[in-house]
C-alpha positions as semicolon CSV with decimal commas, in nm:
position;residue;x (nm);y (nm);z (nm)
1;M;1,143;-3,134;0,451
2;S;0,993;-2,903;0,190
3;K;1,106;-2,544;0,154
4;K;0,902;-2,274;0,330
5;L;0,904;-1,904;0,252
6;K;0,969;-1,701;0,567
7;I;0,741;-1,394;0,567
8;A;0,808;-1,117;0,821
9;I;0,523;-0,889;0,922
10;Q;0,480;-0,633;1,196
11;K;0,415;-0,782;1,541
12;S;0,190;-0,492;1,638
13;G;0,102;-0,153;1,498
14;R;-0,065;0,005;1,200
15;L;0,062;-0,243;0,941
16;Q;-0,012;-0,568;1,121
17;E;-0,388;-0,591;1,080
18;Q;-0,384;-0,502;0,710
19;S;-0,089;-0,733;0,639
20;I;-0,267;-1,027;0,800
21;K;-0,589;-0,939;0,617
22;M;-0,411;-0,934;0,281
23;L;-0,233;-1,266;0,339
24;K;-0,559;-1,433;0,441
25;E;-0,735;-1,288;0,137
26;C;-0,459;-1,462;-0,061
27;G;-0,574;-1,790;0,091
28;L;-0,303;-1,834;0,355
29;S;-0,437;-1,996;0,672
30;F;-0,245;-1,936;0,995
31;A;-0,298;-1,846;1,360
32;N;-0,216;-1,491;1,463
33;G;-0,250;-1,457;1,839
34;S;-0,100;-1,147;1,998
35;S;0,170;-1,344;2,183
36;R;0,293;-1,538;1,880
37;L;0,639;-1,479;1,732
38;K;0,602;-1,739;1,456
39;A;0,314;-1,918;1,286
40;E;0,307;-2,202;1,037
41;V;0,087;-2,157;0,730
42;D;-0,138;-2,463;0,699
43;N;-0,208;-2,455;0,326
44;F;0,089;-2,280;0,164
45;P;0,467;-2,339;0,187
46;A;0,536;-2,048;0,420
47;E;0,573;-1,943;0,781
48;I;0,495;-1,604;0,933
49;L;0,742;-1,421;1,157
50;F;0,595;-1,149;1,380
51;L;0,867;-0,886;1,429
52;R;0,917;-0,521;1,520
53;D;0,861;-0,310;1,211
54;D;1,200;-0,136;1,242
55;D;1,379;-0,473;1,265
56;I;1,231;-0,631;0,951
57;P;1,481;-0,478;0,701
58;Q;1,773;-0,613;0,908
59;Y;1,619;-0,961;0,932
60;I;1,575;-0,964;0,553
61;E;1,934;-0,855;0,493
62;D;2,057;-1,123;0,739
63;N;1,860;-1,402;0,563
64;V;1,646;-1,465;0,872
65;A;1,338;-1,366;0,672
66;D;1,297;-1,422;0,298
67;I;1,044;-1,142;0,247
68;G;0,871;-0,880;0,457
69;I;0,578;-0,641;0,456
70;I;0,691;-0,300;0,584
71;G;0,636;0,070;0,530
72;E;0,833;0,212;0,240
73;N;0,956;0,489;0,472
74;V;1,104;0,234;0,714
75;F;1,280;0,043;0,435
76;I;1,441;0,358;0,295
77;E;1,535;0,491;0,638
78;K;1,710;0,170;0,746
79;E;1,924;0,152;0,427
80;K;1,941;-0,228;0,435
81;Q;1,985;-0,464;0,141
82;G;1,665;-0,587;-0,019
83;E;1,450;-0,564;-0,329
84;I;1,111;-0,393;-0,346
85;I;0,884;-0,648;-0,515
86;L;0,546;-0,476;-0,491
87;K;0,376;-0,167;-0,357
88;L;0,072;-0,305;-0,176
89;G;-0,169;-0,012;-0,181
90;F;-0,248;0,010;0,191
91;A;-0,112;0,196;0,496
92;K;-0,062;0,506;0,282
93;C;0,085;0,809;0,456
94;R;0,337;1,085;0,398
95;L;0,652;1,203;0,569
96;S;0,621;1,577;0,615
97;I;0,791;1,880;0,762
98;A;0,578;2,070;1,014
99;V;0,638;2,395;1,199
100;P;0,446;2,590;1,466
101;K;0,126;2,751;1,332
102;S;0,266;3,097;1,402
103;A;0,590;3,037;1,212
104;E;0,642;3,169;0,859
105;Y;0,745;2,913;0,597
106;K;0,827;2,998;0,239
107;D;1,018;2,697;0,106
108;A;1,285;2,445;0,209
109;G;1,536;2,730;0,243
110;T;1,340;2,850;0,547
111;L;1,492;2,555;0,734
112;N;1,849;2,687;0,698
113;G;2,008;2,707;1,042
114;K;1,705;2,550;1,210
115;K;1,682;2,243;1,435
116;I;1,458;1,961;1,305
117;A;1,336;1,682;1,531
118;T;1,259;1,351;1,361
119;S;1,266;0,972;1,382
120;Y;1,383;0,961;1,018
121;P;1,726;1,130;1,010
122;V;1,842;0,952;0,692
123;I;1,542;1,059;0,484
124;V;1,546;1,413;0,626
125;Q;1,919;1,449;0,551
126;Q;1,857;1,337;0,192
127;F;1,588;1,605;0,162
128;L;1,817;1,872;0,306
129;N;2,101;1,771;0,072
130;E;1,873;1,780;-0,233
131;N;1,764;2,133;-0,141
132;N;2,107;2,264;-0,035
133;V;1,982;2,329;0,315
134;N;2,208;2,329;0,620
135;A;1,999;2,235;0,925
136;E;2,063;2,044;1,247
137;I;1,880;1,712;1,285
138;H;1,778;1,590;1,632
139;E;1,690;1,220;1,621
140;I;1,421;1,119;1,870
141;S;1,229;0,792;1,878
142;G;0,879;0,909;1,969
143;S;0,647;1,200;2,051
144;V;0,815;1,409;1,782
145;E;0,526;1,658;1,778
146;I;0,612;1,802;2,119
147;A;0,968;1,901;2,019
148;P;0,889;2,262;1,917
149;G;0,673;2,315;2,225
150;I;0,954;2,221;2,465
151;G;1,222;2,415;2,278
152;L;1,406;2,112;2,134
153;A;1,354;2,211;1,770
154;E;1,194;2,473;1,547
155;A;1,052;2,213;1,307
156;I;0,974;1,843;1,294
157;C;0,956;1,575;1,027
158;D;0,717;1,289;1,096
159;I;0,463;1,050;0,947
160;V;0,128;1,216;0,871
161;S;-0,197;1,038;0,790
162;T;-0,477;1,284;0,863
163;G;-0,285;1,576;1,016
164;S;-0,500;1,582;1,330
165;T;-0,206;1,510;1,562
166;L;-0,016;1,807;1,421
167;L;-0,311;2,038;1,475
168;T;-0,355;1,916;1,831
169;N;0,006;2,009;1,901
170;G;-0,014;2,353;1,742
171;L;0,172;2,260;1,424
172;K;0,106;2,302;1,053
173;E;0,227;2,078;0,771
174;V;0,441;2,275;0,526
175;E;0,638;2,030;0,313
176;T;0,582;1,668;0,207
177;I;0,919;1,505;0,151
178;M;0,802;1,150;0,085
179;K;0,485;0,952;0,018
180;S;0,482;0,604;0,164
181;E;0,273;0,285;0,166
182;A;0,316;-0,079;0,258
183;I;0,560;-0,264;0,035
184;L;0,670;-0,624;-0,013
185;V;1,048;-0,652;0,017
186;A;1,256;-0,962;-0,064
187;N;1,605;-1,077;0,021
188;N;1,846;-1,021;-0,267
189;N;1,977;-1,378;-0,251
190;L;1,666;-1,597;-0,262
191;D;1,729;-1,944;-0,403
192;A;1,529;-2,074;-0,700
193;E;1,280;-2,267;-0,484
194;S;1,207;-1,965;-0,263
195;K;1,169;-1,743;-0,569
196;A;0,916;-1,987;-0,713
197;I;0,710;-1,975;-0,392
198;L;0,737;-1,595;-0,388
199;D;0,610;-1,581;-0,748
200;R;0,305;-1,783;-0,643
201;L;0,236;-1,544;-0,356
202;V;0,282;-1,234;-0,575
203;F;0,037;-1,382;-0,827
204;R;-0,222;-1,416;-0,549
205;I;-0,158;-1,063;-0,419
206;N;-0,198;-0,916;-0,768
207;S;-0,523;-1,109;-0,813
208;V;-0,662;-0,979;-0,482
209;N;-0,558;-0,619;-0,554
210;A;-0,696;-0,629;-0,909
211;A;-1,031;-0,744;-0,769
212;K;-1,038;-0,456;-0,520
213;S;-0,984;-0,195;-0,792
214;N;-1,249;-0,333;-1,029
215;K;-1,625;-0,398;-1,027
216;Y;-1,831;-0,652;-1,219
217;L;-2,106;-0,480;-1,415
218;V;-2,428;-0,638;-1,546
219;L;-2,682;-0,438;-1,746
220;N;-2,966;-0,469;-1,995
221;A;-2,957;-0,268;-2,317
222;P;-3,136;-0,240;-2,652
223;N;-2,950;-0,426;-2,925
224;N;-2,908;-0,112;-3,133
225;A;-2,701;0,041;-2,850
226;I;-2,468;-0,256;-2,797
227;E;-2,193;-0,128;-3,025
228;A;-2,187;0,212;-2,857
229;I;-2,197;0,055;-2,510
230;T;-1,912;-0,179;-2,606
231;E;-1,700;0,128;-2,678
232;V;-1,771;0,248;-2,323
233;L;-1,717;-0,093;-2,163
234;P;-1,433;-0,279;-2,331
235;G;-1,390;-0,500;-2,023
236;M;-1,083;-0,719;-1,999
237;K;-1,124;-0,807;-2,369
238;S;-1,482;-0,723;-2,465
239;P;-1,819;-0,736;-2,283
240;T;-2,011;-1,061;-2,275
241;V;-2,343;-1,018;-2,462
242;T;-2,637;-1,255;-2,393
243;P;-2,978;-1,220;-2,569
244;L;-3,276;-1,164;-2,340
245;K;-3,620;-1,321;-2,378
246;E;-3,758;-0,979;-2,471
247;E;-3,685;-0,930;-2,838
248;G;-3,441;-0,655;-2,926
249;W;-3,269;-0,656;-2,585
250;S;-2,953;-0,816;-2,448
251;S;-2,767;-0,846;-2,120
252;L;-2,408;-0,720;-2,113
253;H;-2,147;-0,828;-1,857
254;S;-1,817;-0,647;-1,810
255;V;-1,552;-0,529;-1,564
256;V;-1,507;-0,160;-1,479
257;N;-1,219;0,000;-1,294
258;E;-1,319;0,156;-0,961
259;N;-1,177;0,494;-1,065
260;D;-1,395;0,503;-1,379
261;F;-1,708;0,367;-1,214
262;W;-1,942;0,667;-1,186
263;G;-1,831;0,821;-1,514
264;K;-1,911;0,494;-1,693
265;I;-2,252;0,471;-1,525
266;D;-2,351;0,815;-1,657
267;E;-2,244;0,722;-2,009
268;L;-2,429;0,391;-1,998
269;K;-2,755;0,548;-1,884
270;A;-2,729;0,804;-2,161
271;L;-2,702;0,517;-2,413
272;G;-3,016;0,347;-2,283
273;A;-2,877;0,092;-2,040
274;Q;-3,120;-0,030;-1,773
275;G;-3,116;-0,256;-1,470
276;I;-2,749;-0,184;-1,400
277;L;-2,599;-0,409;-1,130
278;V;-2,257;-0,344;-0,975
279;I;-2,106;-0,648;-0,802
280;P;-1,784;-0,666;-0,595
281;I;-1,516;-0,905;-0,726
282;E;-1,350;-1,130;-0,470
283;K;-1,059;-1,247;-0,686
284;M;-0,951;-1,151;-1,037
285;I;-0,713;-1,386;-1,218
286;L;-0,535;-1,193;-1,492
């Protein structure tokens, strides 16, 4: 029986949908019904384990799962053994301190002597230690935002995405103590065969993520502007230049990073580029 990489992902919640989407973009074919706890991958040496997010670090440490996709905040909070292989670029959020809108907040020292409600006592304690703050932590598992309103605490520390939940509960965000996103974590003791399969998967993930952050650019330009345009569009090595039927003109093909996209377009137009096409890239093998 051939070796299979055991991949743990969230059974339900904010990470599940994006984790499944990423794995399928990497070419892995598997069923993912809501009642499933395990699924075989049809076309890759792996199986998917659907687990509670908070349990994934423990399963990785215990060798039940070889790798897992979890929030960075969960991995740090659980303090389990494992190696961060990749930051995956989705499910981005922040872990922040919030206080009632009417409360004054100057800096971390404001929390001295206060009660802080949170589901992340380990991370909050690290923050307090780093800032020489002596505060009392109340660990609660859910509905952290209501703690100040019912007199349980004077501040909270919780995951924030948009901040709308804080506003609804009469709170204001005053301190970001950690930025988090989905990460790929591996067991520290993977054998050589499992590591080889993991390397194949990481290669696919990097190819998918590179494609998302880049665009394929096609444009027409006068030949006397090609050198200047090449300086703007170096591409992965250099732009591809193909002569057009119209004398004195060529077609240039290149790849542009998403972050530089509009700035590059303005420069290209100024150099005489015409008929600019911007095409999404499905996969990008580096």
